[in-house]
Coordinates of C-alpha atoms and ligand atoms in Angstrom, one line a residue:
X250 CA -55.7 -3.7 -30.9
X251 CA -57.2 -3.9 -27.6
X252 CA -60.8 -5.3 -27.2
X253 CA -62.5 -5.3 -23.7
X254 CA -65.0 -6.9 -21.7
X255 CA -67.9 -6.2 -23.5
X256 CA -66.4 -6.3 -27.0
X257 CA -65.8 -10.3 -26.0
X258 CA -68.7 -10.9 -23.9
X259 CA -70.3 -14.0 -25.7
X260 CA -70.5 -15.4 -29.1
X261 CA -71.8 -13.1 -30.9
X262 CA -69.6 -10.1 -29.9
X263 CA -66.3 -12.8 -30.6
X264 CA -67.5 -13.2 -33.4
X265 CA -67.6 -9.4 -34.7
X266 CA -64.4 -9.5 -33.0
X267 CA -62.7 -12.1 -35.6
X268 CA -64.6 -10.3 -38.4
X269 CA -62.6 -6.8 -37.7
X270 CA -59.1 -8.6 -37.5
X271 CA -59.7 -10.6 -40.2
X272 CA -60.7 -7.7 -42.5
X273 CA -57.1 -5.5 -41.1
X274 CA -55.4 -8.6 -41.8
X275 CA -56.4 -9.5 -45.2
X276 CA -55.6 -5.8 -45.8
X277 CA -52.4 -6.3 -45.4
X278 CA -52.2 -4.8 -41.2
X279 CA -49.7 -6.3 -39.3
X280 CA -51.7 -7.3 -35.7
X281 CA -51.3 -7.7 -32.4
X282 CA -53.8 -8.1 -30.1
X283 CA -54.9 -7.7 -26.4
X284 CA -57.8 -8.9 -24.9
X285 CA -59.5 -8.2 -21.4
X286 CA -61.9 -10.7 -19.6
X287 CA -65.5 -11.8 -21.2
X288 CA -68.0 -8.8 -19.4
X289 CA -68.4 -9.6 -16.1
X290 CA -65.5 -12.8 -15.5
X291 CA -63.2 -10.5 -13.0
X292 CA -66.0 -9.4 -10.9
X293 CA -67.2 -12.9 -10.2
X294 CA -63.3 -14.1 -9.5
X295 CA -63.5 -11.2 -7.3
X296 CA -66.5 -12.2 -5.5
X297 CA -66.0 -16.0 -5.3
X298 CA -62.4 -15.1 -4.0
X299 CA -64.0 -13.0 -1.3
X300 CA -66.5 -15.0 -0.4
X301 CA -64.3 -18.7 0.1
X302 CA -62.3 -17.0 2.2
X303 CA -64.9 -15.9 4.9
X304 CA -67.2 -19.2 4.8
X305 CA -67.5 -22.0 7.0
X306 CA -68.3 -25.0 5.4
X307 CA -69.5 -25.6 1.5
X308 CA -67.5 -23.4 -0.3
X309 CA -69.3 -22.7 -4.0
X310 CA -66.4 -23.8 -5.3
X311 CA -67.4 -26.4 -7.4
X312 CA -70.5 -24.6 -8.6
X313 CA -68.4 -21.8 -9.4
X314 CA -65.9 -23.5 -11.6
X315 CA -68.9 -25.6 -13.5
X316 CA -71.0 -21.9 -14.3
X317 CA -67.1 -20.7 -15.5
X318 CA -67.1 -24.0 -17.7
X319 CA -70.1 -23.9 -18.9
X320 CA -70.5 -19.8 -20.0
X321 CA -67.0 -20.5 -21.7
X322 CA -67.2 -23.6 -23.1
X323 CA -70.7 -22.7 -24.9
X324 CA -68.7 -19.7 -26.7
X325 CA -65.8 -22.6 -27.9
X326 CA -68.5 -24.7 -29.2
X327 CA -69.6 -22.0 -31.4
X328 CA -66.9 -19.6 -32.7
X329 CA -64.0 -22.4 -33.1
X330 CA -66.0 -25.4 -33.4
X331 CA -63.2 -27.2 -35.8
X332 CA -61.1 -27.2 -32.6
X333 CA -63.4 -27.0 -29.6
X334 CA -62.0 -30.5 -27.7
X335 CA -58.7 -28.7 -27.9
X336 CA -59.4 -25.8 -26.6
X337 CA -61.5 -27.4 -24.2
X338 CA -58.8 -29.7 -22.6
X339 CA -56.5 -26.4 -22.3
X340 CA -59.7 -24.8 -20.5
X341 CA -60.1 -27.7 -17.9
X342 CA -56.2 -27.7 -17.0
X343 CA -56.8 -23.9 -16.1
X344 CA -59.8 -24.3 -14.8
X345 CA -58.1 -27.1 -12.1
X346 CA -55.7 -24.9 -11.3
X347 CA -58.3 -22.0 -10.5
X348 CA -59.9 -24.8 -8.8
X349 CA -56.6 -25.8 -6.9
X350 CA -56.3 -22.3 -5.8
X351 CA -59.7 -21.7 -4.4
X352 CA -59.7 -24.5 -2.5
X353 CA -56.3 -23.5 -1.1
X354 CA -57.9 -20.0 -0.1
X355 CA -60.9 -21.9 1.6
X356 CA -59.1 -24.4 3.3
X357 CA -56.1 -21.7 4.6
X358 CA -59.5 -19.0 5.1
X359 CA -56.5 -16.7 3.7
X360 CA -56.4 -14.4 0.6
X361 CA -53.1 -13.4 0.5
X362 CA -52.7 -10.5 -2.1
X363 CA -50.5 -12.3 -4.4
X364 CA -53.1 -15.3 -4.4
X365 CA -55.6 -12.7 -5.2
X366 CA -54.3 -11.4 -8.4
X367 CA -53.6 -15.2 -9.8
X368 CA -57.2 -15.9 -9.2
X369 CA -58.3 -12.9 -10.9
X370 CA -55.9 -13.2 -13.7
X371 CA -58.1 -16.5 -15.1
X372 CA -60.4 -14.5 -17.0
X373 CA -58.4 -13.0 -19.3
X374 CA -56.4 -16.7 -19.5
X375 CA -59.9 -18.5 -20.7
X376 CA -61.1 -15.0 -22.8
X377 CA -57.3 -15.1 -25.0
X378 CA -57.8 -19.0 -25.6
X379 CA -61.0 -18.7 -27.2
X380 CA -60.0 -15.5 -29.5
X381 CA -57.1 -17.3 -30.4
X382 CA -58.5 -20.0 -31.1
X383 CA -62.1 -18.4 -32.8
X384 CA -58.9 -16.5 -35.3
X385 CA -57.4 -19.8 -36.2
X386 CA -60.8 -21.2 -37.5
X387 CA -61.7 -18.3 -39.6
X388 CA -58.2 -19.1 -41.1
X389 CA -56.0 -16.4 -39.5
X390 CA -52.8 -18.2 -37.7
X391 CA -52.8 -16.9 -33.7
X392 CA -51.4 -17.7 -30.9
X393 CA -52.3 -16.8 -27.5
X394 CA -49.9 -15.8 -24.8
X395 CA -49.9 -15.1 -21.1
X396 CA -48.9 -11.5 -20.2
X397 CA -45.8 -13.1 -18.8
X398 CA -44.8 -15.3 -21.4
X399 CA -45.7 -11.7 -23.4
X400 CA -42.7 -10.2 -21.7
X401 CA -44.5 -7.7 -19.5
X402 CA -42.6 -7.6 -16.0
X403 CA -44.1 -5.3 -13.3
X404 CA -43.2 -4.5 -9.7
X405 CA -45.1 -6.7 -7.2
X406 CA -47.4 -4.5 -5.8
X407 CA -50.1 -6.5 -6.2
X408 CA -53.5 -5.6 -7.1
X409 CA -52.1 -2.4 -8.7
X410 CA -48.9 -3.0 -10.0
X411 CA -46.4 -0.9 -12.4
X412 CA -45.1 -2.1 -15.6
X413 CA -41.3 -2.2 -15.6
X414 CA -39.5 -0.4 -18.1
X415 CA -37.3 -3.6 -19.3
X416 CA -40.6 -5.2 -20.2
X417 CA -40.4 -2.9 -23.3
X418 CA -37.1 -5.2 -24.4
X419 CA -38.3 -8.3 -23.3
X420 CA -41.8 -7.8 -25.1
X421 CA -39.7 -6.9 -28.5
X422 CA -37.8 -10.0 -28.5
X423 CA -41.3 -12.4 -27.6
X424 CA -43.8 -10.5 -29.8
X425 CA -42.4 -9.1 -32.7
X426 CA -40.8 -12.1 -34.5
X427 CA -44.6 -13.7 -34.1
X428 CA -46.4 -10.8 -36.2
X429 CA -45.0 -11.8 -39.3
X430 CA -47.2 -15.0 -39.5
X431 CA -49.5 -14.7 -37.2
X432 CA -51.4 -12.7 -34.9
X433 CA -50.5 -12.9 -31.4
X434 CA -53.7 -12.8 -28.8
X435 CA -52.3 -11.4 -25.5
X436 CA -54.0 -12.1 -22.0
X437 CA -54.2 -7.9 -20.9
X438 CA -54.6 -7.0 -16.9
X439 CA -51.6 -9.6 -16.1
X440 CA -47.9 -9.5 -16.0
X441 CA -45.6 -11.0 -14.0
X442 CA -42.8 -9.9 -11.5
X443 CA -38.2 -10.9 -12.1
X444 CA -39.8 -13.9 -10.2
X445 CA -42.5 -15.5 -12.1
X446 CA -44.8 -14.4 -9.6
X447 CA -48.3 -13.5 -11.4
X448 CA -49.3 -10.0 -11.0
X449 CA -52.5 -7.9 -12.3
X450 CA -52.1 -4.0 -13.2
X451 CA -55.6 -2.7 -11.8
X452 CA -58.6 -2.8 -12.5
X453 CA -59.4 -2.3 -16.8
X454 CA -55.5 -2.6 -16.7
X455 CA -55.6 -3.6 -19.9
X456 CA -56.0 -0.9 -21.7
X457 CA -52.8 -0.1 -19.8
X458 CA -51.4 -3.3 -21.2
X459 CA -52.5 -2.5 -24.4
X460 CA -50.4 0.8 -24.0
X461 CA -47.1 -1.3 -23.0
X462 CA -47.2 -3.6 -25.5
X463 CA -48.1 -1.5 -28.4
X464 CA -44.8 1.3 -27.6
X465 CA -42.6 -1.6 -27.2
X466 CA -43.3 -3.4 -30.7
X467 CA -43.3 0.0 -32.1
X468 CA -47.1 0.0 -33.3
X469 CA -48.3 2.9 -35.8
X470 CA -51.6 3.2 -33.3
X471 CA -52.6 1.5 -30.4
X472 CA -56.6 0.9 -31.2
X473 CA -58.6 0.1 -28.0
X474 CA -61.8 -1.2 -29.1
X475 CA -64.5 -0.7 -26.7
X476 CA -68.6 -0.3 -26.3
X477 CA -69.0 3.4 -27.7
X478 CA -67.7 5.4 -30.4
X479 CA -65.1 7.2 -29.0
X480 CA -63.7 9.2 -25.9
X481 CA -67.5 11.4 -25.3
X482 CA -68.0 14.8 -24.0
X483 CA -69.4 13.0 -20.9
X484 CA -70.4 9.4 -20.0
X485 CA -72.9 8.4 -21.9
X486 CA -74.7 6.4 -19.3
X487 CA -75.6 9.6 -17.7
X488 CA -75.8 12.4 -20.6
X489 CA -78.3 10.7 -23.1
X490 CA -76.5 14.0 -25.6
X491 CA -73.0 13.2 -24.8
X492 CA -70.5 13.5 -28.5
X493 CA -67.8 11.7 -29.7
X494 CA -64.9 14.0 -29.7
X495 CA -63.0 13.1 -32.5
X496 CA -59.8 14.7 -31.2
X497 CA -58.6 14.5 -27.8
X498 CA -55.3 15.8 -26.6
X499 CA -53.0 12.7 -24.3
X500 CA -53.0 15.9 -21.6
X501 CA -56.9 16.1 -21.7
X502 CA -57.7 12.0 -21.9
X503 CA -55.4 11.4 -19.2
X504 CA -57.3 14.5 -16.9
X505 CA -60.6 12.8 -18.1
X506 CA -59.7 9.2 -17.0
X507 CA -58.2 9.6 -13.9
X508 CA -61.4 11.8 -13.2
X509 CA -63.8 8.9 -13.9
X510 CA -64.2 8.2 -17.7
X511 CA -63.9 5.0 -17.5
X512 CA -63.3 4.4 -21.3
X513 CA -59.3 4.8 -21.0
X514 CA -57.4 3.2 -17.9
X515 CA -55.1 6.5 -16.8
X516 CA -51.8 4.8 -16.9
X517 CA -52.3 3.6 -20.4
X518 CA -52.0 7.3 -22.2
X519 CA -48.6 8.3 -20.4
X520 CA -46.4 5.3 -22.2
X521 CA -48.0 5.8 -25.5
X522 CA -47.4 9.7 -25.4
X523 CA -44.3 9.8 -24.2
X524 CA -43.1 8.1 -28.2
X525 CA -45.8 10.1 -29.6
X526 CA -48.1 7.2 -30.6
X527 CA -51.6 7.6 -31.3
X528 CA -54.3 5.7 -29.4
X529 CA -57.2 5.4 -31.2
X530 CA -60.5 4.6 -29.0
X531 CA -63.3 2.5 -31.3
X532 CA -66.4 0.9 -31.0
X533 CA -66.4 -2.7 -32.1
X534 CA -70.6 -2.3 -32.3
X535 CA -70.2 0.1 -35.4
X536 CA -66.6 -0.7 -36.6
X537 CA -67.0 1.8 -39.0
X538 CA -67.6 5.3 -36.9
X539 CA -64.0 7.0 -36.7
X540 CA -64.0 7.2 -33.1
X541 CA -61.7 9.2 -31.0
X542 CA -58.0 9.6 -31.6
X543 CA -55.6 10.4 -29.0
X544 CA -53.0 13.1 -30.1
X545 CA -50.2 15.8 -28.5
X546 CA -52.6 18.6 -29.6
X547 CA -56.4 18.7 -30.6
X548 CA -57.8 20.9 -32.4
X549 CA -58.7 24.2 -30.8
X550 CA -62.4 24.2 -29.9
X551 CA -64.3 27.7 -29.0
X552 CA -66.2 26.1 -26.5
X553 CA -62.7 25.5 -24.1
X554 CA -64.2 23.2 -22.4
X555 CA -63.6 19.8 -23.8
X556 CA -65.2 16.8 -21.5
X557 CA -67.0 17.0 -17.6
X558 CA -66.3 13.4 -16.1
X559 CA -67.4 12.6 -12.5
X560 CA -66.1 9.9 -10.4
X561 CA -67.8 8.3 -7.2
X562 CA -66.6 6.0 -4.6
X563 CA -64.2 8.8 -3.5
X564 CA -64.2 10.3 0.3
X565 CA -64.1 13.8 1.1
X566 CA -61.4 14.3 4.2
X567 CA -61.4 17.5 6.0
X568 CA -58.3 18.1 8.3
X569 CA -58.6 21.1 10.8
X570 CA -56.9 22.1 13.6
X571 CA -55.2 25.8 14.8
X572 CA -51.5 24.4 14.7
X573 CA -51.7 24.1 11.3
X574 CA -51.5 28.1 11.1
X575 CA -48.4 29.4 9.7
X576 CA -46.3 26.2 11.1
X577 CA -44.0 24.6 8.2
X578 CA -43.7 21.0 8.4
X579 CA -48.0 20.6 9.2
X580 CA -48.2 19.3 5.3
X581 CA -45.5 17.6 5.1
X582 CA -46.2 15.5 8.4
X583 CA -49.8 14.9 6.7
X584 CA -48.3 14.0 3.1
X585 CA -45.6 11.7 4.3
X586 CA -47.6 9.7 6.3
X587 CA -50.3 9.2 3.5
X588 CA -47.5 7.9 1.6
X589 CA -46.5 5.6 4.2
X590 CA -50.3 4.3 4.4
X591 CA -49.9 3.7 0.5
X592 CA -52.9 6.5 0.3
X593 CA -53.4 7.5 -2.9
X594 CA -54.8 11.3 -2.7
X595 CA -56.8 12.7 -5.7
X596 CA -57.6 16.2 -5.1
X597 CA -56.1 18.9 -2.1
X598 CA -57.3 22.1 -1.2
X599 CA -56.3 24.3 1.5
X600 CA -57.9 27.3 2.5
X601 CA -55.6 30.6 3.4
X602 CA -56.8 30.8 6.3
X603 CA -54.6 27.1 6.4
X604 CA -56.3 26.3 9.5
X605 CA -58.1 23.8 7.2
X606 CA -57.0 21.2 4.4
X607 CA -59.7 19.0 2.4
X608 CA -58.3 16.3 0.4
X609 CA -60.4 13.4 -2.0
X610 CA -59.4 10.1 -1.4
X611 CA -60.9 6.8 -3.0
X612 CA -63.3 4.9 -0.6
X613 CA -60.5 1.8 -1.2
X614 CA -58.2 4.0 0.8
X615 CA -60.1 5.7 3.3
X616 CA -59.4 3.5 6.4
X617 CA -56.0 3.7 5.5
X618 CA -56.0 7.6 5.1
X619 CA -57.7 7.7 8.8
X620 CA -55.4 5.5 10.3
X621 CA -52.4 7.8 8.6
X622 CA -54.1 10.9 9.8
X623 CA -54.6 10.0 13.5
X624 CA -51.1 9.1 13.8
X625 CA -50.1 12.8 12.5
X626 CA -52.9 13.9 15.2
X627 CA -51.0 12.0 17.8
X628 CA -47.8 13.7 17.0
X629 CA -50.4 17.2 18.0
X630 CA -50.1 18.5 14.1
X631 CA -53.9 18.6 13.5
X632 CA -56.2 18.6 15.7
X633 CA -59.5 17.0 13.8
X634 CA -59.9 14.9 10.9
X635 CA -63.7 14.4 9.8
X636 CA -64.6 12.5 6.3
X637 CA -68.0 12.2 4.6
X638 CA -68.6 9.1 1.7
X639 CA -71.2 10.7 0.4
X640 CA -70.0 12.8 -2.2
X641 CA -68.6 12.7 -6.3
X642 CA -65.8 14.4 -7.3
X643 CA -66.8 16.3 -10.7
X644 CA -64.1 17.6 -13.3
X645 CA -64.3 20.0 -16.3
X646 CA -61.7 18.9 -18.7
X647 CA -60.5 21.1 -21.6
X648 CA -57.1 22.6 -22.5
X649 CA -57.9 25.8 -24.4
X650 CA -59.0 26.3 -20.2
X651 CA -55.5 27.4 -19.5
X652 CA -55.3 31.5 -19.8
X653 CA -58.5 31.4 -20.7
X654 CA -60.6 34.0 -18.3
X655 CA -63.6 33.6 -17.0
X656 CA -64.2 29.7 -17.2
X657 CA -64.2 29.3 -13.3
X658 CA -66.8 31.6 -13.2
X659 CA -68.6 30.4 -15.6
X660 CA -68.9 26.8 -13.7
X661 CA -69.7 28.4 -10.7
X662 CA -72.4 30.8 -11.5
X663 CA -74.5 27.8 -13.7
X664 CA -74.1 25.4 -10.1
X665 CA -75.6 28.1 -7.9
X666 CA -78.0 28.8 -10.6
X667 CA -79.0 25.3 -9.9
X668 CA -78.3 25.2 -6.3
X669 CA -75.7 22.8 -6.1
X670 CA -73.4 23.7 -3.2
X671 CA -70.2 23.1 -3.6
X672 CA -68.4 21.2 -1.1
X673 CA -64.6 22.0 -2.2
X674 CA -62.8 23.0 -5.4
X675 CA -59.6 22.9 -7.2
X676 CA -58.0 23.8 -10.3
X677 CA -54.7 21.7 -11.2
X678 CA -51.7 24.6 -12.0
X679 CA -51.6 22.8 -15.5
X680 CA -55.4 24.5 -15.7
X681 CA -56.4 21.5 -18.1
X682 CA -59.3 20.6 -15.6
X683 CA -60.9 22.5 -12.8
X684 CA -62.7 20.1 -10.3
X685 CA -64.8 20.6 -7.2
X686 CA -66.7 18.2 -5.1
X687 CA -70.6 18.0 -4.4
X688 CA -72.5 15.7 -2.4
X689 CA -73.6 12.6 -4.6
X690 CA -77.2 13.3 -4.6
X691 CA -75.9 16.4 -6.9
X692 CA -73.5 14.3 -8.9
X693 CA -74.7 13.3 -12.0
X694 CA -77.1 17.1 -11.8
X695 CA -74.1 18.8 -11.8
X696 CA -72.7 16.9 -15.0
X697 CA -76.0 17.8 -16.8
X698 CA -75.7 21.5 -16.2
X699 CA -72.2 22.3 -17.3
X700 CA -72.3 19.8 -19.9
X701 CA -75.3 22.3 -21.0
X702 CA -73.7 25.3 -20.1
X703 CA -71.0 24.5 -22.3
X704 CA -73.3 24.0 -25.3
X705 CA -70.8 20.3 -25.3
X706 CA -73.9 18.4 -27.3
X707 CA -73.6 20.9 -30.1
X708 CA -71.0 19.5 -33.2
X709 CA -69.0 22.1 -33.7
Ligands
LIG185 P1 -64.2 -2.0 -21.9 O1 -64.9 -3.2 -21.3 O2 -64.3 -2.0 -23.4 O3 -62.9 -1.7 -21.4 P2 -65.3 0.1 -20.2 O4 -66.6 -0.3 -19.6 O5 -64.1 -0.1 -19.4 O6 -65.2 -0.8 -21.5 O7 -65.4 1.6 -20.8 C1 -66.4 2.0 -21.7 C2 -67.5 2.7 -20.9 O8 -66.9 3.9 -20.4 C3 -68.6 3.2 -21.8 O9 -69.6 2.2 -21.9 C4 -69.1 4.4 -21.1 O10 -70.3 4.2 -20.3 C5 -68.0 4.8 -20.1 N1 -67.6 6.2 -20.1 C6 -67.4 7.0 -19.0 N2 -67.1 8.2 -19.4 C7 -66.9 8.2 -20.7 C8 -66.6 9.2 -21.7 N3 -66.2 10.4 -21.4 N4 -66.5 8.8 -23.0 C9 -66.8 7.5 -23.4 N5 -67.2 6.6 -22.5 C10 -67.3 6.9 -21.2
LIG186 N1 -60.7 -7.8 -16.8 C1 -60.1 -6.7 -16.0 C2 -61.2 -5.9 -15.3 O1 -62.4 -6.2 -15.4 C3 -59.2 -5.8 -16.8 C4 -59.9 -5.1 -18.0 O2 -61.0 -5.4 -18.4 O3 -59.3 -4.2 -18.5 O4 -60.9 -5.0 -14.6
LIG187 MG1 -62.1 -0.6 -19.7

């Protein structure tokens, strides 16, 4: 069971937190449990990290560490009172190291990536401490473990990295002989490289180490508790109507996520289907709703169309030039050297006339996309590369979609209905999503119209 930010954000939420293990393990439920940083912890290490390493003189540091003491120490005091001077002596020797490395940032003014991802890794070390330790005092035995000591070993591309397939082994041997007496708490978003050196898996990675751990101690279900009842028909944020779909095909959730629903992490549904195990999304605010649950094939709907997720902070690049006519090679010059640049590309379109390819990058990895694409222009393969921040890319998620005629159309005609130009399209050959790009003033309009055209608000 996976709980995230919000579902540990203070006291109170901890506390509804201990009160669903405690009822699965009473029942009988063997546990094991990953937690993500209290709401809003990463952001701040994010920020202070940032910050430290551009300022002159006075770094916040001190403040900084004191508000971190102070938001998680008043959560000790109250859900694990019986041991609070413990857990509080463990919390200041983390918080001195988190201290140590700050001032090492602001004294170097360098923030190399590798010091990056320890700093941000401390949120999810003080978040497992205080579940742990909140378990123990309701009278549940738990121990909480680092995702290193946990046995997950990634690669060290920092900031991002990938979980590495012995992990699954090493995990087995660390967690499994725990779950028998107690209920292991593990620190999600962090692993480690062959090295020691700490790493973190992305950002809400750890629903993705969630994922890893739960195939590897060969769980029934992997249950990610989160802030709403299930995997919706849209983000709720933004479609007051959205539904709980109470089936959702891996194929379709992994479409959705990587497309902006921010309720899975992408990378967490490929491990978990790949052995077939159900992921089970829940809502620790109203334990009892079923939620969504993650399966190889969902029930046919006649609507088709499952989901419509939008994501922003993405770039649209348009690449034109007349060599790119009928000369092999033009692509493969672009895509190579976007892989060089580390450039990861969402969405491609080329037109027949292929004077002209449009690709969707994430504003993260813009500059790096440009500075990729110039060198290609250098070489003479392209002869103009023009970008524009301002747009969202929106996708329709569903996969009754495939052979099913007429859906494109469908999506189309309701947009110019509504005057909402598109800016580029394009329908994956796997036809579980078709997605198109409109300028971000149309965004969250666009969502509203299909997710009405669709009739998605109705129960079926
Ligand atoms: P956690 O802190 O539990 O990991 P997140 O904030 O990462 O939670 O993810 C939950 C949020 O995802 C919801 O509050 C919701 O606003 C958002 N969301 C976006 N798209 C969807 C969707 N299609 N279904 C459900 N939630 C969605
Ligand atoms: N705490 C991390 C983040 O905010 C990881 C997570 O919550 O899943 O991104
Ligand atoms: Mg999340």
């Amino acid at each position: 069971m996976k709980f995230g930010g919000t579902s540990v954000g203070d006291q109170e939420c901890i506390g509804r937190v201990v009160g669903i293990l405690n009822h699965y393990h009473t029942a009988g439920d063997e546990l094991c449990v990953v937690v993500s940083a209290m709401a809003g912890v990463t952001d701040q290490l994010h920020a202070i990290a940032a910050e430290i390493e551009g300022v002159r003189d006075d770094p916040p540091i001190d403040t900084f560490i004191a508000s971190m003491r102070t938001r998680h120490g008043k959560v000790v005091q109250a859900v694990a009172p019986g041991e609070s001077d413990a857990v509080m002596e463990v919390i200041d020797e983390r918080l001195c190291n988190l201290k140590n490395i700050l001032t090492a940032v602001y004294n170097l003014r360098e923030l190399t990536p590798r010091s990056r991802d320890y700093i941000i890794s401390f949120g999810e070390r003080l978040s497992a401490l205080i579940v742990s330790a909140a378990l123990r005092e309701a009278g549940v035995p738990s121990v909480a473990l680092n995702g290193c000591e946990a046995g997950i070993r990634t690669t060290d591309r920092h900031g991002c990295a990938e979980v590495l397939p012995e992990s699954g082994t090493h995990i087995k041997s660390r967690v499994v002989p725990l779950l028998a007496e107690s209920v292991p708490v593990i620190m999600g978003y962090m692993g480690c490289t062959e090295n020691g050196i700490v790493t973190t898996l992305g950002r809400s990675g750890s629903d993705y180490s969630a994922a890893i751990v739960g195939v590897a101690i060969d769980a029934d279900e992997i249950w990610i508790w989160t802030d709403v009842d299930g995997v919706m028909t849209a983000d709720p944020r933004v479609i007051e109507d959205a539904r709980v779909l109470p089936d959702v095909s891996y194929h379709e959730a992994m479409e959705l996520s990587f497309f902006g629903a921010k309720v899975l992490h992408p990378r967490c549904i490929e491990p978990a289907m790949q052995k077939s195990v159900p992921i089970r999304v829940k809502n620790t605010f109203n334990p009892e709703a079923p939620g969504s649950c993650l399966v190889d094939v969902s029930e046919p709907d006649h609507r088709v169309v499952k989901a419509i997720t939008y994501i922003d902070k993405v770039s649209l690049i348009n690449i034109t030039g007349a060599q790119m006519v009928g000369q092999p090679g033009v692509a493969r010059a672009i895509f190579s050297a976007l892989g060089e640049f580390e450039v990861n590309v969402m969405m491609i379109s080329q037109g027949s006339s292929e004077a002209n390819i449009s690709l969707i990058v994430d504003d993260e990895h813009l500059k790096a996309a440009l500075a990729a694409l110039n060198e290609v222009m250098q070489k003479g393969y392209i002869q103009e590369v023009e970008h524009d921040r301002n747009v969202v890319a929106v996708a329709v998620v569903g996969v009754g979609m495939a052979g099913t005629p007429g859906i494109a159309g469908r999506i189309f005609t309701a947009l110019g209905r509504e005057g909402i130009n598109l800016m580029m399209l394009s329908q994956g050959s796997s036809e579980v999503n078709v997605s198109f790009v409109v300028k971000q003033a149309d965004g969250q309009r666009a969502v509203r119209v299909l997710h009405d055209e669709f009739g998605l608000a109705e129960e079926s």
